[in-house]
GROMACS .gro file of C-alpha atoms in nm:
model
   97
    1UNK     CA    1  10.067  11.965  11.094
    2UNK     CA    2  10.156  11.599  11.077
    3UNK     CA    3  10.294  11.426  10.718
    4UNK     CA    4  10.212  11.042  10.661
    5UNK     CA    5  10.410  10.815  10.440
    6UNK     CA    6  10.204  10.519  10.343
    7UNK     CA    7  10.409  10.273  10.143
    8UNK     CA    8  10.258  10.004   9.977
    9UNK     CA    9  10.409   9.672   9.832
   10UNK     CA   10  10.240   9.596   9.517
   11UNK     CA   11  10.102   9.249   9.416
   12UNK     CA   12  10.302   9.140   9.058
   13UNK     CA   13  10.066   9.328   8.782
   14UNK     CA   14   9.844   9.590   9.029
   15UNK     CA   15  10.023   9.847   9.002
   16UNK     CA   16   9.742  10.005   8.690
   17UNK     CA   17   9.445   9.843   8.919
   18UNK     CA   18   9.590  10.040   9.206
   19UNK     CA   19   9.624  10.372   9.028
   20UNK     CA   20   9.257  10.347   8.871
   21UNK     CA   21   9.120  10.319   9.246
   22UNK     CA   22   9.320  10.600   9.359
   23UNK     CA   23   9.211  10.801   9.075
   24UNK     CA   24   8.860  10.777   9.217
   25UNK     CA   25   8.961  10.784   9.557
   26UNK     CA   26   9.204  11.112   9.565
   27UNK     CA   27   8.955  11.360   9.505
   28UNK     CA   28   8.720  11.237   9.817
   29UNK     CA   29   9.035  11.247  10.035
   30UNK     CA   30   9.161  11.602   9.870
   31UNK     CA   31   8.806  11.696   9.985
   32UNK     CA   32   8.858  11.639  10.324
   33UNK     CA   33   8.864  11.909  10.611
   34UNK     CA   34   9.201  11.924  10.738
   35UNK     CA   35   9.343  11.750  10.402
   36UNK     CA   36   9.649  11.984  10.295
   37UNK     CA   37   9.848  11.727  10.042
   38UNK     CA   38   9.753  11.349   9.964
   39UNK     CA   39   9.947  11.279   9.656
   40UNK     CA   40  10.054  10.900   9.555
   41UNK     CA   41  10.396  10.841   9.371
   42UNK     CA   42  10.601  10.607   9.243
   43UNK     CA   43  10.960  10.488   9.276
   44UNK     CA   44  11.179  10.688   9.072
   45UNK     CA   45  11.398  10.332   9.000
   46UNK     CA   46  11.291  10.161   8.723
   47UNK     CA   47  11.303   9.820   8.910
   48UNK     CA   48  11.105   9.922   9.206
   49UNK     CA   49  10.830  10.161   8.991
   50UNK     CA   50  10.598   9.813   8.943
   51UNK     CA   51  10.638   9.686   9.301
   52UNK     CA   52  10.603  10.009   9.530
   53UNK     CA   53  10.324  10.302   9.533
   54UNK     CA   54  10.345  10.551   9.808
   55UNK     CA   55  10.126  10.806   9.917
   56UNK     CA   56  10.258  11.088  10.093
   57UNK     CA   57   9.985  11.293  10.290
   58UNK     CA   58   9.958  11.652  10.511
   59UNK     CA   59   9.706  11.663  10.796
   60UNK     CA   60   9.628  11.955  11.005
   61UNK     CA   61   9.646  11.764  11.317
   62UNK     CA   62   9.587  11.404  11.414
   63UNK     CA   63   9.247  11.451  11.505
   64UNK     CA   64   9.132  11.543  11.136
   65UNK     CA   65   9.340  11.225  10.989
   66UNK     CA   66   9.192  10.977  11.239
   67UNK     CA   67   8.873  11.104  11.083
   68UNK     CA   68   8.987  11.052  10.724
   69UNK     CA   69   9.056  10.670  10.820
   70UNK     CA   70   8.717  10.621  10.966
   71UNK     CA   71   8.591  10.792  10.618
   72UNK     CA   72   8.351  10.558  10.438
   73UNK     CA   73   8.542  10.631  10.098
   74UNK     CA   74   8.844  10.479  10.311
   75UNK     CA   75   8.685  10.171  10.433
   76UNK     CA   76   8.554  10.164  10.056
   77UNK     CA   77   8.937  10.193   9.960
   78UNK     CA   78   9.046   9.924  10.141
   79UNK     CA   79   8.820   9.648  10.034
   80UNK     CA   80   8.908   9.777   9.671
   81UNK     CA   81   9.309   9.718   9.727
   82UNK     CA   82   9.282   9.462   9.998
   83UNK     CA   83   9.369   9.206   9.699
   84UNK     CA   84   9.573   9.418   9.477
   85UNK     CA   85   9.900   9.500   9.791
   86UNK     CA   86  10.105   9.270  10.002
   87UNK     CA   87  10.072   9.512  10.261
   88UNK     CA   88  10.129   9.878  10.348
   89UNK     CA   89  10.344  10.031  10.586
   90UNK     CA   90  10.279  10.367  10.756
   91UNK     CA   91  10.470  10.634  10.916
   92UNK     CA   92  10.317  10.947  11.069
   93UNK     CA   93  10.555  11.201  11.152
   94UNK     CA   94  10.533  11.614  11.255
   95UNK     CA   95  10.804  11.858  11.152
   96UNK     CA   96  11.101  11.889  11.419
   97UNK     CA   97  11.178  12.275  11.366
   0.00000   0.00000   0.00000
């Protein structure tokens, strides 16, 4: 299993447009073979809550998430948010123990 941590820096005001996208585009992803968790949150502090949206995802392997970015829902995703982040960092990581 491998866990992904996509944080995204949120143009001033996006943070609504970005949930409404994500609201259509969670289920497709949920729907996914291989998808075990793909659930976006927010900052818990106030002052960050408007500026940062992270999704935090479970893959079976790597194979089955390289296929979820090459998803046409995903490449639909990204055009939708292209103007509504700053940019988006990811980290994919696999459990130690």
């Amino acid at each position: 299993m491998i866990y992904v941590i996509a944080r995204m820096e949120l143009n001033e005001g996006c943070k609504d447009a970005m949930l409404a996208v994500l609201e259509k585009t969670v289920p497709l992803v949920l729907s996914e073979e291989g998808c075990i968790m793909y659930t976006p949150c927010l900052d818990v502090e106030e002052d960050k809550s408007e500026k940062f949206l992270t999704i935090v995802e479970a893959w079976k392997d790597r194979d089955v998430h390289r296929a979820h970015l090459a998803a046409p829902h995903m490449a639909e995703f990204r055009e939708a948010v292209k103007d509504l982040r700053k940019g988006c960092q990811v980290e994919i990581i696999a459990p130690a123990l």
